[in-house]
Amino acid sequence: MNRKVFAMEMRMIKTFQTIVKLGSFQQAAEALQYSQPAITLHMQKLEADLGMKLLDRGKKIKLTEAGKIFYARADQLLKEYEYLTNTITDIQQGQAGFVRIGVSEPTASHRLPAILSSFVKQNPKIKLSVRIGDSKLLNELLIDEQLDFAVCPSPETSMETEFQPLLFEPMALLLYDSHPFAQGDEIHLADLKGQQFLFTPPNCPIRIRIEQLLAEKIDSDYQGIEISNIRSHKYYVQAKLGITIAPIATICPAIPGTVIQKIADLKVGPIAGILRKRNIPLGSASEKLMLDIRAALLQSNLYVPEFELPSQLTMP
């Protein structure tokens, strides 16, 4: 049914309800600020649409049997209509809706919670679904239209999605505090020969880039243990199972027994951004959240060509 026609039907139900409550067409017209002929027309149209009389008109208006049943439901119908129209209006204005977002680490744990907390306070009617995964998975979910957009490093080139880079995540070395390099003045990639590294899975862009750099500097002279969740690496370093090169956001703050050190010639790191399906417009709520995330990532961008490791990142 056309929305305008549906709204007219609701007005007719409201007219019927008001006539019954006030007991006359005239009082209903005054209460609703309609002319009396308009009130009469509403009732005639409503009864014609239903195919039955709702009111017996005489000196005193009485409900027919059908009218009694219809009146019992009229209030609920009007409440449901009001809820429906308010919800549609909220969705159109971006104040309600359902947003499905994908996100990768470290953004998922380090930055997104604070952004979503602020967003939910300002938009309590918007429902959220957050899927955490790597760029490859999130790209596939976007193509399958299971996500509205994602926040992650750039995946492999795809004709179906587009990526907007926003945030550079510098990387550093995490060591256990008794490691020979824990108190070193300056560490280079070539110094890491023969070390035991903690790595993410082989398809992780961070691992791929780290191993490319290690291959350039020390060939294959190192060992590795694979631990899928990069945020858990700090605990394995604490247990002295190895060392890790990771985005600072995932290893900061250093936990007791570990130390974060800068690698002098390590100038690369993952670049997080907005990944979305190409040429597919977002709903108002999704657009609003995407703009909030974009602004927050740009504001917290850590990219500088020669970044300095903040002193508070290390713990003795």
PDB file of C-alpha atoms in Angstrom:
ATOM      1  CA  MET A   1       0.000   0.000   0.000  1.00  0.00           C
ATOM      2  CA  ASN A   2       1.215   3.522  -0.835  1.00  0.00           C
ATOM      3  CA  ARG A   3       2.490   5.223   2.330  1.00  0.00           C
ATOM      4  CA  LYS A   4       0.246   8.266   1.804  1.00  0.00           C
ATOM      5  CA  VAL A   5      -2.793   6.024   1.342  1.00  0.00           C
ATOM      6  CA  PHE A   6      -1.821   4.066   4.455  1.00  0.00           C
ATOM      7  CA  ALA A   7      -1.527   7.304   6.432  1.00  0.00           C
ATOM      8  CA  MET A   8      -5.023   8.275   5.241  1.00  0.00           C
ATOM      9  CA  GLU A   9      -6.353   4.913   6.466  1.00  0.00           C
ATOM     10  CA  MET A  10      -4.813   5.596   9.878  1.00  0.00           C
ATOM     11  CA  ARG A  11      -6.422   9.036   9.998  1.00  0.00           C
ATOM     12  CA  MET A  12      -9.784   7.432   9.347  1.00  0.00           C
ATOM     13  CA  ILE A  13      -9.208   4.982  12.206  1.00  0.00           C
ATOM     14  CA  LYS A  14      -8.235   7.930  14.426  1.00  0.00           C
ATOM     15  CA  THR A  15     -11.445   9.704  13.410  1.00  0.00           C
ATOM     16  CA  PHE A  16     -13.514   6.621  14.283  1.00  0.00           C
ATOM     17  CA  GLN A  17     -11.765   6.260  17.653  1.00  0.00           C
ATOM     18  CA  THR A  18     -12.291   9.955  18.497  1.00  0.00           C
ATOM     19  CA  ILE A  19     -16.003   9.837  17.565  1.00  0.00           C
ATOM     20  CA  VAL A  20     -16.548   6.886  19.900  1.00  0.00           C
ATOM     21  CA  LYS A  21     -14.576   8.462  22.745  1.00  0.00           C
ATOM     22  CA  LEU A  22     -16.310  11.861  22.523  1.00  0.00           C
ATOM     23  CA  GLY A  23     -19.728  10.568  21.477  1.00  0.00           C
ATOM     24  CA  SER A  24     -20.415  12.846  18.504  1.00  0.00           C
ATOM     25  CA  PHE A  25     -19.188  13.774  15.045  1.00  0.00           C
ATOM     26  CA  GLN A  26     -19.137  17.468  15.948  1.00  0.00           C
ATOM     27  CA  GLN A  27     -16.937  17.055  19.022  1.00  0.00           C
ATOM     28  CA  ALA A  28     -14.606  14.776  17.074  1.00  0.00           C
ATOM     29  CA  ALA A  29     -14.312  17.410  14.330  1.00  0.00           C
ATOM     30  CA  GLU A  30     -13.413  20.075  16.912  1.00  0.00           C
ATOM     31  CA  ALA A  31     -10.882  17.817  18.665  1.00  0.00           C
ATOM     32  CA  LEU A  32      -9.193  16.768  15.403  1.00  0.00           C
ATOM     33  CA  GLN A  33      -9.533  20.226  13.799  1.00  0.00           C
ATOM     34  CA  TYR A  34     -11.383  18.846  10.778  1.00  0.00           C
ATOM     35  CA  SER A  35     -14.607  20.099   9.266  1.00  0.00           C
ATOM     36  CA  GLN A  36     -17.674  18.026  10.133  1.00  0.00           C
ATOM     37  CA  PRO A  37     -18.138  16.994   6.465  1.00  0.00           C
ATOM     38  CA  ALA A  38     -14.546  15.686   6.514  1.00  0.00           C
ATOM     39  CA  ILE A  39     -15.312  13.612   9.619  1.00  0.00           C
ATOM     40  CA  THR A  40     -18.417  12.206   7.937  1.00  0.00           C
ATOM     41  CA  LEU A  41     -16.417  11.427   4.790  1.00  0.00           C
ATOM     42  CA  HIS A  42     -13.757   9.599   6.833  1.00  0.00           C
ATOM     43  CA  MET A  43     -16.382   7.359   8.411  1.00  0.00           C
ATOM     44  CA  GLN A  44     -18.116   6.641   5.126  1.00  0.00           C
ATOM     45  CA  LYS A  45     -14.802   5.731   3.493  1.00  0.00           C
ATOM     46  CA  LEU A  46     -13.705   3.545   6.428  1.00  0.00           C
ATOM     47  CA  GLU A  47     -16.998   1.608   6.489  1.00  0.00           C
ATOM     48  CA  ALA A  48     -16.956   1.244   2.701  1.00  0.00           C
ATOM     49  CA  ASP A  49     -13.388  -0.127   2.799  1.00  0.00           C
ATOM     50  CA  LEU A  50     -14.287  -2.598   5.557  1.00  0.00           C
ATOM     51  CA  GLY A  51     -17.600  -3.528   3.916  1.00  0.00           C
ATOM     52  CA  MET A  52     -19.569  -3.183   7.168  1.00  0.00           C
ATOM     53  CA  LYS A  53     -21.126  -0.569   9.416  1.00  0.00           C
ATOM     54  CA  LEU A  54     -19.217   0.402  12.527  1.00  0.00           C
ATOM     55  CA  LEU A  55     -21.620   2.998  13.964  1.00  0.00           C
ATOM     56  CA  ASP A  56     -25.369   3.239  14.353  1.00  0.00           C
ATOM     57  CA  ARG A  57     -26.152   6.915  13.938  1.00  0.00           C
ATOM     58  CA  GLY A  58     -29.081   8.298  15.919  1.00  0.00           C
ATOM     59  CA  LYS A  59     -29.613  10.719  18.746  1.00  0.00           C
ATOM     60  CA  LYS A  60     -26.801   8.813  20.411  1.00  0.00           C
ATOM     61  CA  ILE A  61     -24.019   7.094  18.515  1.00  0.00           C
ATOM     62  CA  LYS A  62     -23.762   3.376  19.202  1.00  0.00           C
ATOM     63  CA  LEU A  63     -21.224   0.803  18.119  1.00  0.00           C
ATOM     64  CA  THR A  64     -22.336  -2.101  15.996  1.00  0.00           C
ATOM     65  CA  GLU A  65     -20.982  -5.559  16.839  1.00  0.00           C
ATOM     66  CA  ALA A  66     -18.344  -5.090  14.156  1.00  0.00           C
ATOM     67  CA  GLY A  67     -17.684  -1.613  15.543  1.00  0.00           C
ATOM     68  CA  LYS A  68     -17.043  -3.005  19.036  1.00  0.00           C
ATOM     69  CA  ILE A  69     -14.472  -5.467  17.711  1.00  0.00           C
ATOM     70  CA  PHE A  70     -12.800  -2.842  15.529  1.00  0.00           C
ATOM     71  CA  TYR A  71     -12.737  -0.277  18.357  1.00  0.00           C
ATOM     72  CA  ALA A  72     -11.036  -2.798  20.664  1.00  0.00           C
ATOM     73  CA  ARG A  73      -8.160  -3.016  18.162  1.00  0.00           C
ATOM     74  CA  ALA A  74      -8.103   0.616  17.007  1.00  0.00           C
ATOM     75  CA  ASP A  75      -5.850   1.887  19.791  1.00  0.00           C
ATOM     76  CA  GLN A  76      -3.268  -0.849  19.192  1.00  0.00           C
ATOM     77  CA  LEU A  77      -3.344  -0.232  15.436  1.00  0.00           C
ATOM     78  CA  LEU A  78      -2.665   3.464  15.959  1.00  0.00           C
ATOM     79  CA  LYS A  79       0.178   2.789  18.383  1.00  0.00           C
ATOM     80  CA  GLU A  80       1.766   0.343  15.937  1.00  0.00           C
ATOM     81  CA  TYR A  81       1.399   2.877  13.128  1.00  0.00           C
ATOM     82  CA  GLU A  82       2.998   5.621  15.221  1.00  0.00           C
ATOM     83  CA  TYR A  83       5.906   3.305  16.085  1.00  0.00           C
ATOM     84  CA  LEU A  84       6.285   2.324  12.430  1.00  0.00           C
ATOM     85  CA  THR A  85       6.281   5.898  11.109  1.00  0.00           C
ATOM     86  CA  ASN A  86       8.687   7.075  13.826  1.00  0.00           C
ATOM     87  CA  THR A  87      11.025   4.180  13.052  1.00  0.00           C
ATOM     88  CA  ILE A  88      10.943   4.892   9.300  1.00  0.00           C
ATOM     89  CA  THR A  89      11.661   8.565   9.971  1.00  0.00           C
ATOM     90  CA  ASP A  90      14.547   7.660  12.285  1.00  0.00           C
ATOM     91  CA  ILE A  91      16.006   5.332   9.647  1.00  0.00           C
ATOM     92  CA  GLN A  92      15.717   8.001   6.956  1.00  0.00           C
ATOM     93  CA  GLN A  93      17.483  10.504   9.220  1.00  0.00           C
ATOM     94  CA  GLY A  94      20.152   7.994  10.246  1.00  0.00           C
ATOM     95  CA  GLN A  95      18.903   7.838  13.847  1.00  0.00           C
ATOM     96  CA  ALA A  96      17.898   4.158  13.646  1.00  0.00           C
ATOM     97  CA  GLY A  97      18.811   1.110  11.608  1.00  0.00           C
ATOM     98  CA  PHE A  98      21.149  -1.877  11.661  1.00  0.00           C
ATOM     99  CA  VAL A  99      24.846  -1.485  10.846  1.00  0.00           C
ATOM    100  CA  ARG A 100      27.078  -4.499  10.093  1.00  0.00           C
ATOM    101  CA  ILE A 101      30.738  -3.609  10.370  1.00  0.00           C
ATOM    102  CA  GLY A 102      33.844  -5.728   9.889  1.00  0.00           C
ATOM    103  CA  VAL A 103      37.134  -4.866  11.593  1.00  0.00           C
ATOM    104  CA  SER A 104      40.626  -6.311  11.888  1.00  0.00           C
ATOM    105  CA  GLU A 105      43.183  -6.102  14.683  1.00  0.00           C
ATOM    106  CA  PRO A 106      44.591  -3.927  16.142  1.00  0.00           C
ATOM    107  CA  THR A 107      41.745  -1.536  15.339  1.00  0.00           C
ATOM    108  CA  ALA A 108      39.162  -4.020  16.648  1.00  0.00           C
ATOM    109  CA  SER A 109      40.558  -3.959  20.174  1.00  0.00           C
ATOM    110  CA  HIS A 110      42.555  -0.762  20.337  1.00  0.00           C
ATOM    111  CA  ARG A 111      40.503   1.946  18.636  1.00  0.00           C
ATOM    112  CA  LEU A 112      37.013   0.798  17.695  1.00  0.00           C
ATOM    113  CA  PRO A 113      35.540   0.256  21.208  1.00  0.00           C
ATOM    114  CA  ALA A 114      35.922   3.942  22.136  1.00  0.00           C
ATOM    115  CA  ILE A 115      34.520   5.061  18.769  1.00  0.00           C
ATOM    116  CA  LEU A 116      31.499   2.764  19.103  1.00  0.00           C
ATOM    117  CA  SER A 117      30.908   3.805  22.714  1.00  0.00           C
ATOM    118  CA  SER A 118      30.568   7.439  21.676  1.00  0.00           C
ATOM    119  CA  PHE A 119      28.473   6.507  18.638  1.00  0.00           C
ATOM    120  CA  VAL A 120      26.018   4.366  20.643  1.00  0.00           C
ATOM    121  CA  LYS A 121      25.522   7.131  23.222  1.00  0.00           C
ATOM    122  CA  GLN A 122      24.597   9.559  20.456  1.00  0.00           C
ATOM    123  CA  ASN A 123      22.563   7.016  18.439  1.00  0.00           C
ATOM    124  CA  PRO A 124      20.894   4.636  20.928  1.00  0.00           C
ATOM    125  CA  LYS A 125      18.350   3.380  18.378  1.00  0.00           C
ATOM    126  CA  ILE A 126      20.972   2.082  15.939  1.00  0.00           C
ATOM    127  CA  LYS A 127      21.772  -1.626  16.308  1.00  0.00           C
ATOM    128  CA  LEU A 128      25.314  -2.811  15.621  1.00  0.00           C
ATOM    129  CA  SER A 129      26.943  -6.058  14.563  1.00  0.00           C
ATOM    130  CA  VAL A 130      30.764  -6.265  14.659  1.00  0.00           C
ATOM    131  CA  ARG A 131      32.629  -9.050  12.837  1.00  0.00           C
ATOM    132  CA  ILE A 132      36.368  -9.381  13.565  1.00  0.00           C
ATOM    133  CA  GLY A 133      38.620 -10.967  10.953  1.00  0.00           C
ATOM    134  CA  ASP A 134      41.527 -10.414   8.606  1.00  0.00           C
ATOM    135  CA  SER A 135      41.338  -8.341   5.427  1.00  0.00           C
ATOM    136  CA  LYS A 136      40.794 -11.370   3.192  1.00  0.00           C
ATOM    137  CA  LEU A 137      37.777 -12.582   5.183  1.00  0.00           C
ATOM    138  CA  LEU A 138      36.267  -9.107   5.509  1.00  0.00           C
ATOM    139  CA  ASN A 139      36.661  -8.501   1.782  1.00  0.00           C
ATOM    140  CA  GLU A 140      34.813 -11.762   1.039  1.00  0.00           C
ATOM    141  CA  LEU A 141      32.007 -10.842   3.466  1.00  0.00           C
ATOM    142  CA  LEU A 142      31.651  -7.455   1.794  1.00  0.00           C
ATOM    143  CA  ILE A 143      31.410  -9.030  -1.651  1.00  0.00           C
ATOM    144  CA  ASP A 144      28.723 -11.394  -0.292  1.00  0.00           C
ATOM    145  CA  GLU A 145      26.943  -8.312   1.147  1.00  0.00           C
ATOM    146  CA  GLN A 146      27.167  -9.667   4.703  1.00  0.00           C
ATOM    147  CA  LEU A 147      28.835  -6.422   5.842  1.00  0.00           C
ATOM    148  CA  ASP A 148      28.091  -2.763   5.150  1.00  0.00           C
ATOM    149  CA  PHE A 149      31.748  -1.743   5.344  1.00  0.00           C
ATOM    150  CA  ALA A 150      34.984  -2.782   7.061  1.00  0.00           C
ATOM    151  CA  VAL A 151      37.946  -1.189   8.813  1.00  0.00           C
ATOM    152  CA  CYS A 152      41.145  -3.071   8.016  1.00  0.00           C
ATOM    153  CA  PRO A 153      44.400  -3.029   6.021  1.00  0.00           C
ATOM    154  CA  SER A 154      44.030  -3.148   2.267  1.00  0.00           C
ATOM    155  CA  PRO A 155      43.248  -6.649   0.970  1.00  0.00           C
ATOM    156  CA  GLU A 156      44.388  -8.013  -2.362  1.00  0.00           C
ATOM    157  CA  THR A 157      43.149  -5.967  -5.297  1.00  0.00           C
ATOM    158  CA  SER A 158      39.473  -6.581  -6.062  1.00  0.00           C
ATOM    159  CA  MET A 159      37.198  -5.174  -8.756  1.00  0.00           C
ATOM    160  CA  GLU A 160      34.238  -5.404  -6.363  1.00  0.00           C
ATOM    161  CA  THR A 161      35.581  -3.453  -3.392  1.00  0.00           C
ATOM    162  CA  GLU A 162      37.404  -0.170  -2.864  1.00  0.00           C
ATOM    163  CA  PHE A 163      39.815   0.859  -0.106  1.00  0.00           C
ATOM    164  CA  GLN A 164      40.455   4.290   1.410  1.00  0.00           C
ATOM    165  CA  PRO A 165      43.694   4.393   3.480  1.00  0.00           C
ATOM    166  CA  LEU A 166      43.427   6.423   6.688  1.00  0.00           C
ATOM    167  CA  LEU A 167      45.833   5.340   9.422  1.00  0.00           C
ATOM    168  CA  PHE A 168      49.449   4.198   9.523  1.00  0.00           C
ATOM    169  CA  GLU A 169      50.245   1.801  12.398  1.00  0.00           C
ATOM    170  CA  PRO A 170      54.000   1.883  13.217  1.00  0.00           C
ATOM    171  CA  MET A 171      55.582  -1.364  14.393  1.00  0.00           C
ATOM    172  CA  ALA A 172      58.120  -2.142  17.082  1.00  0.00           C
ATOM    173  CA  LEU A 173      59.935  -5.072  18.663  1.00  0.00           C
ATOM    174  CA  LEU A 174      58.600  -6.734  21.818  1.00  0.00           C
ATOM    175  CA  LEU A 175      61.148  -8.638  23.913  1.00  0.00           C
ATOM    176  CA  TYR A 176      61.196 -10.354  27.295  1.00  0.00           C
ATOM    177  CA  ASP A 177      63.086  -8.270  29.841  1.00  0.00           C
ATOM    178  CA  SER A 178      66.045 -10.657  30.143  1.00  0.00           C
ATOM    179  CA  HIS A 179      66.652 -10.708  26.392  1.00  0.00           C
ATOM    180  CA  PRO A 180      70.099  -9.373  25.358  1.00  0.00           C
ATOM    181  CA  PHE A 181      68.450  -6.636  23.273  1.00  0.00           C
ATOM    182  CA  ALA A 182      66.058  -5.503  26.012  1.00  0.00           C
ATOM    183  CA  GLN A 183      68.396  -2.725  27.119  1.00  0.00           C
ATOM    184  CA  GLY A 184      69.987  -2.123  23.706  1.00  0.00           C
ATOM    185  CA  ASP A 185      70.574   1.444  22.563  1.00  0.00           C
ATOM    186  CA  GLU A 186      69.765   0.859  18.883  1.00  0.00           C
ATOM    187  CA  ILE A 187      68.495  -2.283  17.192  1.00  0.00           C
ATOM    188  CA  HIS A 188      68.502  -2.990  13.448  1.00  0.00           C
ATOM    189  CA  LEU A 189      66.789  -5.765  11.507  1.00  0.00           C
ATOM    190  CA  ALA A 190      70.187  -7.334  10.742  1.00  0.00           C
ATOM    191  CA  ASP A 191      70.761  -7.742  14.486  1.00  0.00           C
ATOM    192  CA  LEU A 192      67.860 -10.216  14.707  1.00  0.00           C
ATOM    193  CA  LYS A 193      69.751 -13.103  13.109  1.00  0.00           C
ATOM    194  CA  GLY A 194      69.110 -16.449  14.798  1.00  0.00           C
ATOM    195  CA  GLN A 195      66.169 -15.196  16.877  1.00  0.00           C
ATOM    196  CA  GLN A 196      62.953 -17.102  17.699  1.00  0.00           C
ATOM    197  CA  PHE A 197      60.008 -15.045  16.359  1.00  0.00           C
ATOM    198  CA  LEU A 198      56.313 -15.229  17.085  1.00  0.00           C
ATOM    199  CA  PHE A 199      54.314 -14.941  13.852  1.00  0.00           C
ATOM    200  CA  THR A 200      50.691 -14.560  12.851  1.00  0.00           C
ATOM    201  CA  PRO A 201      49.275 -16.997  10.189  1.00  0.00           C
ATOM    202  CA  PRO A 202      50.984 -17.147   6.763  1.00  0.00           C
ATOM    203  CA  ASN A 203      48.194 -15.196   4.989  1.00  0.00           C
ATOM    204  CA  CYS A 204      48.424 -12.266   7.437  1.00  0.00           C
ATOM    205  CA  PRO A 205      49.650  -9.102   5.620  1.00  0.00           C
ATOM    206  CA  ILE A 206      51.707  -8.086   8.659  1.00  0.00           C
ATOM    207  CA  ARG A 207      53.575 -11.407   8.728  1.00  0.00           C
ATOM    208  CA  ILE A 208      54.134 -11.351   4.975  1.00  0.00           C
ATOM    209  CA  ARG A 209      55.725  -7.903   5.176  1.00  0.00           C
ATOM    210  CA  ILE A 210      57.845  -8.762   8.241  1.00  0.00           C
ATOM    211  CA  GLU A 211      59.210 -11.925   6.602  1.00  0.00           C
ATOM    212  CA  GLN A 212      59.990  -9.973   3.441  1.00  0.00           C
ATOM    213  CA  LEU A 213      62.080  -7.539   5.494  1.00  0.00           C
ATOM    214  CA  LEU A 214      63.800 -10.307   7.445  1.00  0.00           C
ATOM    215  CA  ALA A 215      64.631 -12.118   4.201  1.00  0.00           C
ATOM    216  CA  GLU A 216      66.292  -8.950   2.901  1.00  0.00           C
ATOM    217  CA  LYS A 217      68.406  -8.502   6.041  1.00  0.00           C
ATOM    218  CA  ILE A 218      69.097 -11.982   7.487  1.00  0.00           C
ATOM    219  CA  ASP A 219      67.882 -14.390   4.800  1.00  0.00           C
ATOM    220  CA  SER A 220      66.222 -17.325   6.604  1.00  0.00           C
ATOM    221  CA  ASP A 221      68.425 -17.307   9.680  1.00  0.00           C
ATOM    222  CA  TYR A 222      65.629 -17.313  12.266  1.00  0.00           C
ATOM    223  CA  GLN A 223      63.010 -19.593  13.816  1.00  0.00           C
ATOM    224  CA  GLY A 224      59.289 -19.075  14.195  1.00  0.00           C
ATOM    225  CA  ILE A 225      56.228 -20.075  16.225  1.00  0.00           C
ATOM    226  CA  GLU A 226      52.797 -19.372  14.744  1.00  0.00           C
ATOM    227  CA  ILE A 227      50.235 -17.751  17.084  1.00  0.00           C
ATOM    228  CA  SER A 228      47.116 -16.570  15.279  1.00  0.00           C
ATOM    229  CA  ASN A 229      45.971 -13.729  17.569  1.00  0.00           C
ATOM    230  CA  ILE A 230      48.533 -10.949  17.430  1.00  0.00           C
ATOM    231  CA  ARG A 231      47.252  -9.349  20.630  1.00  0.00           C
ATOM    232  CA  SER A 232      48.183 -12.485  22.557  1.00  0.00           C
ATOM    233  CA  HIS A 233      51.816 -12.337  21.442  1.00  0.00           C
ATOM    234  CA  LYS A 234      52.785 -10.227  24.459  1.00  0.00           C
ATOM    235  CA  TYR A 235      51.927 -13.094  26.814  1.00  0.00           C
ATOM    236  CA  TYR A 236      54.032 -15.579  24.847  1.00  0.00           C
ATOM    237  CA  VAL A 237      56.905 -13.101  24.871  1.00  0.00           C
ATOM    238  CA  GLN A 238      56.406 -12.744  28.627  1.00  0.00           C
ATOM    239  CA  ALA A 239      56.808 -16.553  28.855  1.00  0.00           C
ATOM    240  CA  LYS A 240      60.085 -16.210  26.889  1.00  0.00           C
ATOM    241  CA  LEU A 241      58.875 -18.304  23.943  1.00  0.00           C
ATOM    242  CA  GLY A 242      60.224 -15.762  21.485  1.00  0.00           C
ATOM    243  CA  ILE A 243      60.140 -12.125  20.375  1.00  0.00           C
ATOM    244  CA  THR A 244      57.697 -10.410  18.049  1.00  0.00           C
ATOM    245  CA  ILE A 245      57.536  -7.510  15.625  1.00  0.00           C
ATOM    246  CA  ALA A 246      54.034  -6.097  15.815  1.00  0.00           C
ATOM    247  CA  PRO A 247      52.035  -2.868  15.490  1.00  0.00           C
ATOM    248  CA  ILE A 248      52.630  -0.774  18.594  1.00  0.00           C
ATOM    249  CA  ALA A 249      48.874  -0.639  19.226  1.00  0.00           C
ATOM    250  CA  THR A 250      48.763  -4.417  19.755  1.00  0.00           C
ATOM    251  CA  ILE A 251      51.647  -4.646  22.239  1.00  0.00           C
ATOM    252  CA  CYS A 252      51.148  -1.415  24.145  1.00  0.00           C
ATOM    253  CA  PRO A 253      51.154  -1.075  27.083  1.00  0.00           C
ATOM    254  CA  ALA A 254      53.956  -3.545  27.677  1.00  0.00           C
ATOM    255  CA  ILE A 255      53.056  -6.047  30.373  1.00  0.00           C
ATOM    256  CA  PRO A 256      55.433  -6.909  33.254  1.00  0.00           C
ATOM    257  CA  GLY A 257      58.397  -8.915  32.062  1.00  0.00           C
ATOM    258  CA  THR A 258      58.372  -7.410  28.562  1.00  0.00           C
ATOM    259  CA  VAL A 259      60.019  -4.418  26.892  1.00  0.00           C
ATOM    260  CA  ILE A 260      59.120  -2.556  23.701  1.00  0.00           C
ATOM    261  CA  GLN A 261      62.061  -1.418  21.583  1.00  0.00           C
ATOM    262  CA  LYS A 262      62.253   0.589  18.376  1.00  0.00           C
ATOM    263  CA  ILE A 263      63.911  -1.008  15.337  1.00  0.00           C
ATOM    264  CA  ALA A 264      65.946   1.776  13.753  1.00  0.00           C
ATOM    265  CA  ASP A 265      65.502   0.688  10.132  1.00  0.00           C
ATOM    266  CA  LEU A 266      61.882  -0.491  10.388  1.00  0.00           C
ATOM    267  CA  LYS A 267      59.792   2.184   8.687  1.00  0.00           C
ATOM    268  CA  VAL A 268      56.851   0.082   7.511  1.00  0.00           C
ATOM    269  CA  GLY A 269      53.591  -0.955   9.091  1.00  0.00           C
ATOM    270  CA  PRO A 270      49.989  -1.814   8.262  1.00  0.00           C
ATOM    271  CA  ILE A 271      47.802   0.957   6.897  1.00  0.00           C
ATOM    272  CA  ALA A 272      44.217   0.716   8.117  1.00  0.00           C
ATOM    273  CA  GLY A 273      41.351   2.242   6.217  1.00  0.00           C
ATOM    274  CA  ILE A 274      37.752   1.915   5.103  1.00  0.00           C
ATOM    275  CA  LEU A 275      36.926  -1.033   2.846  1.00  0.00           C
ATOM    276  CA  ARG A 276      33.533  -1.012   1.151  1.00  0.00           C
ATOM    277  CA  LYS A 277      31.778  -2.566  -1.786  1.00  0.00           C
ATOM    278  CA  ARG A 278      32.209  -0.553  -4.952  1.00  0.00           C
ATOM    279  CA  ASN A 279      29.242   1.507  -6.220  1.00  0.00           C
ATOM    280  CA  ILE A 280      26.913   0.342  -3.414  1.00  0.00           C
ATOM    281  CA  PRO A 281      25.391   3.245  -1.426  1.00  0.00           C
ATOM    282  CA  LEU A 282      25.283   2.899   2.351  1.00  0.00           C
ATOM    283  CA  GLY A 283      22.226   3.396   4.518  1.00  0.00           C
ATOM    284  CA  SER A 284      22.074   6.594   6.563  1.00  0.00           C
ATOM    285  CA  ALA A 285      23.084   4.856   9.814  1.00  0.00           C
ATOM    286  CA  SER A 286      26.031   3.051   8.174  1.00  0.00           C
ATOM    287  CA  GLU A 287      27.149   6.268   6.510  1.00  0.00           C
ATOM    288  CA  LYS A 288      27.020   8.093   9.834  1.00  0.00           C
ATOM    289  CA  LEU A 289      29.142   5.463  11.621  1.00  0.00           C
ATOM    290  CA  MET A 290      31.616   5.262   8.734  1.00  0.00           C
ATOM    291  CA  LEU A 291      32.166   9.030   8.860  1.00  0.00           C
ATOM    292  CA  ASP A 292      32.693   8.887  12.648  1.00  0.00           C
ATOM    293  CA  ILE A 293      35.290   6.109  12.251  1.00  0.00           C
ATOM    294  CA  ARG A 294      36.993   7.945   9.399  1.00  0.00           C
ATOM    295  CA  ALA A 295      37.282  11.139  11.458  1.00  0.00           C
ATOM    296  CA  ALA A 296      38.599   9.263  14.507  1.00  0.00           C
ATOM    297  CA  LEU A 297      41.250   7.361  12.522  1.00  0.00           C
ATOM    298  CA  LEU A 298      42.454  10.478  10.754  1.00  0.00           C
ATOM    299  CA  GLN A 299      42.656  12.322  14.072  1.00  0.00           C
ATOM    300  CA  SER A 300      44.743   9.570  15.679  1.00  0.00           C
ATOM    301  CA  ASN A 301      46.995   8.989  12.662  1.00  0.00           C
ATOM    302  CA  LEU A 302      50.452   8.094  13.912  1.00  0.00           C
ATOM    303  CA  TYR A 303      52.213   8.368  10.583  1.00  0.00           C
ATOM    304  CA  VAL A 304      55.506  10.243  10.586  1.00  0.00           C
ATOM    305  CA  PRO A 305      58.452   9.157   8.419  1.00  0.00           C
ATOM    306  CA  GLU A 306      60.830   8.999  11.420  1.00  0.00           C
ATOM    307  CA  PHE A 307      58.508   8.149  14.316  1.00  0.00           C
ATOM    308  CA  GLU A 308      59.905   8.162  17.842  1.00  0.00           C
ATOM    309  CA  LEU A 309      58.871   5.432  20.256  1.00  0.00           C
ATOM    310  CA  PRO A 310      57.166   7.177  23.215  1.00  0.00           C
ATOM    311  CA  SER A 311      59.067   6.543  26.457  1.00  0.00           C
ATOM    312  CA  GLN A 312      55.899   5.433  28.276  1.00  0.00           C
ATOM    313  CA  LEU A 313      55.600   2.407  25.977  1.00  0.00           C
ATOM    314  CA  THR A 314      58.441   0.603  27.716  1.00  0.00           C
ATOM    315  CA  MET A 315      58.225  -0.977  31.133  1.00  0.00           C
ATOM    316  CA  PRO A 316      61.309  -2.064  33.093  1.00  0.00           C
TER     317      PRO A 316
END
